Amino acid sequence: VFYTRNTSSTIMSDKSGNTVDVLMVGTGEYTTGFVGGTAADSDKGAGVVALTMFDLRRRGKVNRVGMCGVNGKKFPGIRAHMQTNIGDVYSGMDLTCDTFPSDDKVDPSAYVGASGTFKRGDVAVIFTPDDTHFDIALKCIQQGMHVMVTKPIVQTLEHHEILVKAAAEHNVLVCVEVHKRLDPFYADARDRARSTLGDFQYMYSYMSQPKHQLETFKAWAGKSSDISYYLNSHHVDFSEWTLAGIARPVRITGTASTGVASSRGLDPKCEDSITLTVQWENMKTRSLGCAVYTSSWVAPKSDVHSQQRFLYMGTKGEINVDQGHRGCTVAVDGASFASVNPLFMKYTPTNGQFSGQGSYGVRSFELFIDACRACNAGTAKPNDFDDGSLATVHTTLQGTAILEAGRLSLDQDGRPMDIIYETDMSLEPSGIAPHQF
């Protein structure tokens, strides 16, 4: 434990005593906002996960907090960063945190020992490189912990199916952290699509980050994962959520752009931009729709950190959403003009306290924590949340199949990949196979 507990911290919203202990696995940008020895040059300089967990402790929903990484030598810098960006900014924040491994060790398997210090019913929140998700999540599930994993939950359908079985066997709640489901613009678009826009016809999505992010992700970019897994996963999940029970993906083709990442010293195989073209089949009419998902991490720096937008068209109407521009711009001396999105994270304090509880970046975690507390109290069961209220491991198989098929298509020079189902009415993919012409 590295911080002195702030005894003046006020519990604001829950005094029931029904708390969970939380292990955060991963110490990077989304967890702490600490990248390359300083605050991230993005819209998440104070992080999201750790800030949220400290606030949930302040409000009586979380008790013990732990953080696990690979390189313990980073923790002195992380502690100083969190004190500067959280402790010194918001009053009443208790930053007490157990860290793994110790400050003098580098241990890629530190999550094994760290999870062993938590008990059944506690929570693991995993924000690590994509290729590590499966091993860490499976270990925490076997420990009896409820688990939330950043998208993509895993990289292959095989691994996803193993987690599905493990979650059921250990009776724990396992979810993907896909906060766009809580964006009010996206949630309304989803409901309109399902209720008034008819059969699915066409969707185009684009999501980008500036090319300086390649420095943030250089340890794994193009080696163990790609920009499609990292960013296309947002809008792929939006489609799976929107079309749940209505349509299913049947064929995927991947194409890519190259040149920028490799010129900056990254792996020569690292794609700059990836486009997945996905054929969807409407279940009732057997008509076909087409979705085009494009993601890039070589965009120029602009008024937003991440361009995010889509067009969704059904047989009876269409809807356009531009997540990057919400009508709020900020200009400050010494800083670039910016279009800001406080709907995602509201970092500006109110009367000295953190007041971002209504932001969908926070709500995504709080709703999961509340669901875990309900499961522990016996007032809910993990499978209660398979109704679409949370992105559970049981209801997100299509998204994993799309992303894996896209990678397989890219690796086979753009050959289309078919999603295999056991029957004409099945919605859960059972495999992926190269398309036979």
Tab-separated table of C-alpha atoms in Angstrom, residues 72-436:
chain	number	residue	atom	x	y	z
A	72	GLY	CA	7.107	-2.788	-11.503
A	73	LYS	CA	9.764	-0.146	-12.134
A	74	LYS	CA	7.040	2.051	-13.646
A	75	PHE	CA	5.050	2.297	-10.425
A	76	PRO	CA	6.908	5.215	-8.801
A	77	GLY	CA	6.110	7.310	-11.875
A	78	ILE	CA	2.520	6.059	-11.960
A	79	ARG	CA	1.984	6.961	-8.305
A	80	ALA	CA	3.324	10.466	-8.831
A	81	HIS	CA	1.199	10.844	-11.958
A	82	MET	CA	-1.990	9.757	-10.181
A	83	GLN	CA	-1.289	12.053	-7.266
A	84	THR	CA	-0.833	14.991	-9.634
A	85	ASN	CA	-3.787	14.220	-11.897
A	86	ILE	CA	-6.259	12.736	-9.417
A	87	GLY	CA	-5.271	13.327	-5.796
A	88	ASP	CA	-4.328	16.983	-6.274
A	89	VAL	CA	-7.304	17.719	-8.538
A	90	TYR	CA	-10.258	16.084	-6.767
A	91	SER	CA	-10.982	16.280	-3.053
A	92	GLY	CA	-11.851	13.189	-1.043
A	93	MET	CA	-10.039	10.730	-3.302
A	94	ASP	CA	-8.331	7.853	-1.492
A	95	LEU	CA	-5.556	6.623	-3.783
A	96	THR	CA	-4.586	3.609	-1.676
A	97	CYS	CA	-3.590	0.898	-4.141
A	98	ASP	CA	-1.756	-2.428	-3.908
A	99	THR	CA	0.590	-2.865	-6.870
A	100	PHE	CA	2.021	-5.975	-8.558
A	101	PRO	CA	4.857	-6.819	-9.179
A	102	SER	CA	7.091	-5.047	-6.698
A	103	ASP	CA	8.917	-1.898	-7.781
A	104	ASP	CA	12.161	-3.718	-8.530
A	105	LYS	CA	10.737	-6.552	-10.646
A	106	VAL	CA	9.632	-7.188	-14.223
A	107	ASP	CA	7.203	-10.116	-14.356
A	108	PRO	CA	4.857	-10.825	-17.293
A	109	SER	CA	3.042	-13.372	-15.103
A	110	ALA	CA	2.467	-11.016	-12.173
A	111	TYR	CA	-1.294	-11.293	-12.740
A	112	VAL	CA	-1.174	-14.880	-11.471
A	113	GLY	CA	0.051	-13.888	-8.026
A	114	ALA	CA	-1.994	-10.696	-7.994
A	115	SER	CA	-5.296	-12.470	-8.698
A	116	GLY	CA	-4.425	-14.976	-5.974
A	117	THR	CA	-4.688	-12.203	-3.384
A	118	PHE	CA	-8.343	-11.596	-4.312
A	119	LYS	CA	-11.338	-13.731	-3.367
A	120	ARG	CA	-14.314	-15.201	-5.171
A	121	GLY	CA	-16.806	-12.483	-6.107
A	122	ASP	CA	-14.145	-9.806	-6.484
A	123	VAL	CA	-13.642	-8.051	-9.808
A	124	ALA	CA	-10.866	-8.010	-12.404
A	125	VAL	CA	-10.749	-5.211	-14.992
A	126	ILE	CA	-8.330	-6.074	-17.796
A	127	PHE	CA	-6.798	-3.397	-20.050
A	128	THR	CA	-3.711	-5.007	-21.545
A	129	PRO	CA	-2.454	-5.781	-25.075
A	130	ASP	CA	-4.987	-7.812	-27.042
A	131	ASP	CA	-2.966	-11.031	-27.211
A	132	THR	CA	-2.795	-11.232	-23.388
A	133	HIS	CA	-6.541	-10.963	-22.713
A	134	PHE	CA	-7.333	-14.655	-22.936
A	135	ASP	CA	-4.762	-15.977	-20.455
A	136	ILE	CA	-5.415	-13.234	-17.902
A	137	ALA	CA	-9.204	-13.437	-18.152
A	138	LEU	CA	-9.235	-17.231	-17.894
A	139	LYS	CA	-7.019	-17.161	-14.804
A	140	CYS	CA	-9.249	-14.595	-13.087
A	141	ILE	CA	-12.403	-16.526	-13.998
A	142	GLN	CA	-10.887	-19.696	-12.542
A	143	GLN	CA	-10.146	-17.672	-9.420
A	144	GLY	CA	-13.908	-17.040	-9.126
A	145	MET	CA	-13.653	-13.359	-10.035
A	146	HIS	CA	-16.106	-11.416	-12.150
A	147	VAL	CA	-14.205	-10.098	-15.173
A	148	MET	CA	-14.458	-7.105	-17.503
A	149	VAL	CA	-12.090	-7.052	-20.481
A	150	THR	CA	-11.482	-4.210	-22.874
A	151	LYS	CA	-12.446	-4.869	-26.481
A	152	PRO	CA	-11.651	-7.107	-28.205
A	153	ILE	CA	-12.293	-9.574	-25.406
A	154	VAL	CA	-10.098	-12.091	-27.259
A	155	GLN	CA	-8.728	-12.415	-30.789
A	156	THR	CA	-10.170	-15.780	-31.806
A	157	LEU	CA	-13.551	-17.465	-31.739
A	158	GLU	CA	-11.938	-20.537	-30.159
A	159	HIS	CA	-10.704	-18.546	-27.180
A	160	HIS	CA	-14.046	-16.763	-26.866
A	161	GLU	CA	-15.877	-20.082	-26.654
A	162	ILE	CA	-13.487	-21.285	-23.925
A	163	LEU	CA	-14.253	-18.161	-21.860
A	164	VAL	CA	-17.992	-18.710	-22.389
A	165	LYS	CA	-17.718	-22.208	-20.912
A	166	ALA	CA	-15.450	-21.075	-18.065
A	167	ALA	CA	-17.791	-18.231	-17.085
A	168	ALA	CA	-20.736	-20.636	-16.937
A	169	GLU	CA	-18.750	-23.262	-15.037
A	170	HIS	CA	-17.592	-20.805	-12.373
A	171	ASN	CA	-20.886	-18.850	-12.335
A	172	VAL	CA	-19.249	-15.457	-12.751
A	173	LEU	CA	-20.132	-12.399	-14.815
A	174	VAL	CA	-17.766	-11.820	-17.731
A	175	CYS	CA	-18.208	-8.769	-19.957
A	176	VAL	CA	-16.546	-6.730	-22.688
A	177	GLU	CA	-15.958	-3.042	-21.939
A	178	VAL	CA	-17.643	-1.348	-24.919
A	179	HIS	CA	-18.639	2.063	-23.595
A	180	LYS	CA	-20.143	3.219	-26.899
A	181	ARG	CA	-23.269	1.277	-25.907
A	182	LEU	CA	-23.781	3.919	-23.222
A	183	ASP	CA	-23.210	6.890	-25.510
A	184	PRO	CA	-26.734	8.396	-25.689
A	185	PHE	CA	-26.310	9.120	-29.410
A	186	TYR	CA	-25.352	5.518	-30.181
A	187	ALA	CA	-28.012	4.085	-27.850
A	188	ASP	CA	-30.721	6.134	-29.534
A	189	ALA	CA	-29.444	5.159	-32.985
A	190	ARG	CA	-29.592	1.515	-31.963
A	191	ASP	CA	-33.183	1.773	-30.758
A	192	ARG	CA	-34.274	3.683	-33.874
A	193	ALA	CA	-32.623	1.084	-36.100
A	194	ARG	CA	-34.405	-1.765	-34.337
A	195	SER	CA	-37.824	-0.112	-34.158
A	196	THR	CA	-38.340	2.088	-37.221
A	197	LEU	CA	-35.626	1.693	-39.867
A	198	GLY	CA	-36.583	-1.727	-41.232
A	199	ASP	CA	-34.238	-4.467	-42.405
A	200	PHE	CA	-30.535	-3.695	-42.376
A	201	GLN	CA	-29.212	-2.410	-45.715
A	202	TYR	CA	-25.921	-0.559	-45.310
A	203	MET	CA	-23.548	0.837	-42.709
A	204	TYR	CA	-20.317	2.769	-43.031
A	205	SER	CA	-18.174	3.568	-39.981
A	206	TYR	CA	-14.859	5.354	-39.544
A	207	MET	CA	-12.745	5.609	-36.416
A	208	SER	CA	-9.221	6.993	-36.184
A	209	GLN	CA	-6.478	8.145	-33.867
A	210	PRO	CA	-3.542	10.470	-34.668
A	211	LYS	CA	-0.295	8.937	-35.851
A	212	HIS	CA	1.584	9.885	-32.679
A	213	GLN	CA	-0.397	7.055	-31.021
A	214	LEU	CA	1.867	4.663	-32.897
A	215	GLU	CA	4.499	5.561	-30.307
A	216	THR	CA	2.077	4.616	-27.527
A	217	PHE	CA	1.379	1.211	-29.082
A	218	LYS	CA	4.730	0.455	-30.681
A	219	ALA	CA	5.392	-2.520	-28.396
A	220	TRP	CA	2.566	-4.511	-29.988
A	221	ALA	CA	1.243	-2.641	-33.046
A	222	GLY	CA	1.450	-4.879	-36.104
A	223	LYS	CA	3.011	-7.677	-34.080
A	224	SER	CA	0.437	-9.151	-31.725
A	225	SER	CA	-2.576	-7.116	-32.843
A	226	ASP	CA	-3.737	-4.510	-35.332
A	227	ILE	CA	-5.805	-1.354	-35.719
A	228	SER	CA	-8.938	-3.308	-36.651
A	229	TYR	CA	-8.972	-5.235	-33.377
A	230	TYR	CA	-8.262	-1.977	-31.558
A	231	LEU	CA	-10.719	0.449	-33.204
A	232	ASN	CA	-13.040	-1.367	-35.636
A	233	SER	CA	-14.159	-3.369	-32.615
A	234	HIS	CA	-16.235	-0.362	-31.470
A	235	HIS	CA	-18.532	-0.237	-34.486
A	236	VAL	CA	-18.492	-3.998	-35.023
A	237	ASP	CA	-19.909	-4.256	-31.505
A	238	PHE	CA	-22.457	-1.540	-32.302
A	239	SER	CA	-23.677	-3.660	-35.221
A	240	GLU	CA	-23.808	-6.854	-33.181
A	241	TRP	CA	-25.741	-5.064	-30.423
A	242	THR	CA	-28.078	-3.292	-32.853
A	243	LEU	CA	-28.796	-6.350	-34.983
A	244	ALA	CA	-29.029	-8.894	-32.131
A	245	GLY	CA	-31.662	-11.448	-33.099
A	246	ILE	CA	-32.357	-9.581	-36.352
A	247	ALA	CA	-29.339	-10.284	-38.577
A	248	ARG	CA	-26.088	-12.215	-38.540
A	249	PRO	CA	-22.688	-11.704	-40.241
A	250	VAL	CA	-21.953	-14.273	-42.957
A	251	ARG	CA	-18.914	-13.087	-44.941
A	252	ILE	CA	-15.944	-10.790	-44.248
A	253	THR	CA	-13.272	-9.342	-46.515
A	254	GLY	CA	-10.301	-7.352	-45.202
A	255	THR	CA	-8.225	-4.725	-47.033
A	256	ALA	CA	-5.501	-2.429	-45.735
A	257	SER	CA	-3.336	0.650	-46.292
A	258	THR	CA	0.377	0.635	-45.430
A	259	GLY	CA	3.493	2.802	-45.447
A	260	VAL	CA	3.289	5.260	-42.558
A	261	ALA	CA	3.785	2.916	-39.598
A	262	SER	CA	6.628	1.046	-41.276
A	263	SER	CA	8.362	4.347	-42.126
A	264	ARG	CA	8.331	5.166	-38.408
A	265	GLY	CA	10.215	2.026	-37.489
A	266	LEU	CA	7.284	-0.204	-36.573
A	267	ASP	CA	6.972	-3.756	-37.785
A	268	PRO	CA	6.890	-3.790	-41.615
A	269	LYS	CA	3.658	-5.797	-41.442
A	270	CYS	CA	1.884	-3.102	-39.407
A	271	GLU	CA	-1.101	-1.786	-41.346
A	272	ASP	CA	-1.910	1.935	-41.188
A	273	SER	CA	-5.626	1.548	-41.870
A	274	ILE	CA	-7.860	-1.528	-42.124
A	275	THR	CA	-11.261	-1.824	-43.765
A	276	LEU	CA	-13.553	-4.770	-43.117
A	277	THR	CA	-16.432	-5.328	-45.538
A	278	VAL	CA	-19.044	-7.492	-43.845
A	279	GLN	CA	-22.081	-9.118	-45.436
A	280	TRP	CA	-25.003	-9.375	-43.023
A	281	GLU	CA	-28.027	-11.630	-43.515
A	282	ASN	CA	-31.432	-10.446	-42.264
A	283	MET	CA	-32.969	-13.423	-40.478
A	284	LYS	CA	-36.648	-12.962	-41.365
A	285	THR	CA	-36.377	-12.047	-45.035
A	286	ARG	CA	-32.958	-13.579	-45.848
A	287	SER	CA	-32.135	-10.339	-47.620
A	288	LEU	CA	-28.540	-9.102	-47.439
A	289	GLY	CA	-26.982	-5.947	-46.026
A	290	CYS	CA	-23.431	-4.636	-46.230
A	291	ALA	CA	-21.325	-2.935	-43.549
A	292	VAL	CA	-17.962	-1.250	-44.131
A	293	TYR	CA	-15.842	-0.673	-41.016
A	294	THR	CA	-12.678	1.435	-41.409
A	295	SER	CA	-10.132	2.231	-38.709
A	296	SER	CA	-6.795	4.060	-38.808
A	297	TRP	CA	-4.018	5.155	-36.482
A	298	VAL	CA	-2.189	7.400	-38.952
A	299	ALA	CA	-4.621	10.326	-39.013
A	300	PRO	CA	-3.276	13.873	-38.626
A	301	LYS	CA	-3.661	15.607	-35.294
A	302	SER	CA	-6.859	17.642	-35.420
A	303	ASP	CA	-9.541	19.150	-33.204
A	304	VAL	CA	-10.419	15.703	-31.811
A	305	HIS	CA	-8.277	12.859	-30.569
A	306	SER	CA	-10.456	10.288	-32.271
A	307	GLN	CA	-12.669	10.724	-35.308
A	308	GLN	CA	-15.730	8.542	-34.793
A	309	ARG	CA	-18.733	8.517	-37.076
A	310	PHE	CA	-21.125	6.238	-38.903
A	311	LEU	CA	-24.057	6.079	-41.309
A	312	TYR	CA	-26.662	3.376	-40.737
A	313	MET	CA	-29.294	2.754	-43.405
A	314	GLY	CA	-32.260	0.421	-43.217
A	315	THR	CA	-34.993	-0.309	-45.728
A	316	LYS	CA	-37.157	2.430	-44.173
A	317	GLY	CA	-34.688	5.150	-43.197
A	318	GLU	CA	-31.178	6.116	-42.140
A	319	ILE	CA	-29.314	7.785	-39.303
A	320	ASN	CA	-25.945	9.592	-39.173
A	321	VAL	CA	-23.901	10.006	-35.989
A	322	ASP	CA	-20.702	12.054	-35.600
A	323	GLN	CA	-19.342	11.143	-32.185
A	324	GLY	CA	-16.320	13.396	-32.567
A	325	HIS	CA	-18.292	16.645	-32.821
A	326	ARG	CA	-20.986	17.266	-30.219
A	327	GLY	CA	-21.307	21.007	-30.731
A	328	CYS	CA	-18.851	21.893	-27.964
A	329	THR	CA	-15.524	23.528	-28.815
A	330	VAL	CA	-12.822	24.905	-26.519
A	331	ALA	CA	-10.066	27.405	-27.270
A	332	VAL	CA	-7.438	28.109	-24.593
A	333	ASP	CA	-4.237	30.140	-24.748
A	334	GLY	CA	-1.299	27.841	-25.293
A	335	ALA	CA	-3.382	24.859	-26.441
A	336	SER	CA	-4.850	23.683	-29.722
A	337	PHE	CA	-8.451	24.405	-30.661
A	338	ALA	CA	-10.490	21.373	-29.644
A	339	SER	CA	-13.882	19.807	-30.131
A	340	VAL	CA	-14.530	18.177	-26.774
A	341	ASN	CA	-16.856	15.404	-25.685
A	342	PRO	CA	-17.712	15.646	-21.977
A	343	LEU	CA	-20.343	12.963	-22.579
A	344	PHE	CA	-17.445	10.458	-22.586
A	345	MET	CA	-15.413	11.789	-19.654
A	346	LYS	CA	-15.971	14.955	-17.641
A	347	TYR	CA	-12.644	15.655	-16.009
A	348	THR	CA	-13.379	19.229	-14.903
A	349	PRO	CA	-14.196	19.124	-11.153
A	350	THR	CA	-17.293	20.655	-9.580
A	351	ASN	CA	-16.647	22.375	-6.253
A	352	GLY	CA	-13.360	20.507	-6.069
A	353	GLN	CA	-14.832	17.042	-6.533
A	354	PHE	CA	-14.912	14.614	-9.429
A	355	SER	CA	-18.299	15.013	-11.112
A	356	GLY	CA	-18.043	12.767	-14.155
A	357	GLN	CA	-20.331	10.044	-12.831
A	358	GLY	CA	-22.831	10.654	-15.637
A	359	SER	CA	-20.199	10.259	-18.358
A	360	TYR	CA	-20.518	7.052	-20.326
A	361	GLY	CA	-16.831	6.284	-19.806
A	362	VAL	CA	-17.563	6.030	-16.069
A	363	ARG	CA	-21.020	4.483	-16.326
A	364	SER	CA	-19.655	1.569	-18.325
A	365	PHE	CA	-17.642	0.453	-15.293
A	366	GLU	CA	-20.151	1.444	-12.635
A	367	LEU	CA	-22.961	-0.573	-14.231
A	368	PHE	CA	-20.673	-3.603	-14.331
A	369	ILE	CA	-19.636	-3.118	-10.705
A	370	ASP	CA	-23.304	-2.796	-9.710
A	371	ALA	CA	-24.121	-6.005	-11.583
A	372	CYS	CA	-21.286	-7.840	-9.794
A	373	ARG	CA	-22.513	-6.581	-6.439
A	374	ALA	CA	-26.012	-7.799	-7.287
A	375	CYS	CA	-24.674	-11.238	-8.230
A	376	ASN	CA	-22.711	-11.427	-4.978
A	377	ALA	CA	-25.799	-10.392	-2.973
A	378	GLY	CA	-27.921	-13.053	-4.655
A	379	THR	CA	-30.367	-10.553	-6.155
A	380	ALA	CA	-29.209	-11.323	-9.704
A	381	LYS	CA	-27.518	-14.097	-11.661
A	382	PRO	CA	-24.784	-13.625	-14.282
A	383	ASN	CA	-27.046	-14.815	-17.100
A	384	ASP	CA	-29.618	-12.136	-16.204
A	385	PHE	CA	-27.387	-9.700	-18.067
A	386	ASP	CA	-27.458	-11.617	-21.350
A	387	ASP	CA	-30.502	-9.511	-22.266
A	388	GLY	CA	-28.357	-6.811	-23.866
A	389	SER	CA	-28.077	-4.657	-20.751
A	390	LEU	CA	-24.376	-5.566	-20.639
A	391	ALA	CA	-22.019	-6.848	-23.332
A	392	THR	CA	-21.535	-10.299	-21.815
A	393	VAL	CA	-19.150	-12.959	-23.041
A	394	HIS	CA	-22.205	-15.034	-24.032
A	395	THR	CA	-23.644	-12.372	-26.361
A	396	THR	CA	-20.582	-11.048	-28.193
A	397	LEU	CA	-19.383	-14.044	-30.223
A	398	GLN	CA	-20.314	-12.477	-33.567
A	399	GLY	CA	-18.004	-9.536	-32.968
A	400	THR	CA	-15.051	-11.797	-32.246
A	401	ALA	CA	-15.811	-13.856	-35.357
A	402	ILE	CA	-15.881	-10.717	-37.533
A	403	LEU	CA	-12.577	-9.396	-36.209
A	404	GLU	CA	-10.821	-12.752	-36.482
A	405	ALA	CA	-12.194	-13.334	-39.992
A	406	GLY	CA	-10.965	-9.894	-40.992
A	407	ARG	CA	-7.464	-10.729	-39.786
A	408	LEU	CA	-7.546	-14.076	-41.589
A	409	SER	CA	-8.690	-12.359	-44.790
A	410	LEU	CA	-5.828	-9.848	-44.585
A	411	ASP	CA	-3.341	-12.660	-43.997
A	412	GLN	CA	-4.630	-14.423	-47.137
A	413	ASP	CA	-4.363	-11.389	-49.446
A	414	GLY	CA	-7.979	-10.344	-49.096
A	415	ARG	CA	-9.665	-13.709	-49.543
A	416	PRO	CA	-13.243	-13.562	-48.189
A	417	MET	CA	-13.964	-15.553	-45.040
A	418	ASP	CA	-17.318	-17.191	-44.330
A	419	ILE	CA	-18.822	-17.358	-40.852
A	420	ILE	CA	-20.117	-20.855	-40.149
A	421	TYR	CA	-23.345	-21.524	-38.206
A	422	GLU	CA	-24.764	-24.866	-37.110
A	423	THR	CA	-28.215	-24.178	-38.606
A	424	ASP	CA	-29.980	-21.650	-40.841
A	425	MET	CA	-31.460	-20.026	-37.736
A	426	SER	CA	-28.379	-20.050	-35.501
A	427	LEU	CA	-27.057	-16.696	-34.315
A	428	GLU	CA	-23.898	-17.923	-32.567
A	429	PRO	CA	-20.968	-18.558	-34.943
A	430	SER	CA	-19.400	-22.008	-34.737
A	431	GLY	CA	-16.431	-21.446	-37.042
A	432	ILE	CA	-14.715	-19.507	-39.841
A	433	ALA	CA	-13.748	-20.889	-43.249
A	434	PRO	CA	-12.209	-19.430	-46.430
A	435	HIS	CA	-14.882	-18.697	-49.020
A	436	GLN	CA	-15.013	-21.199	-51.850
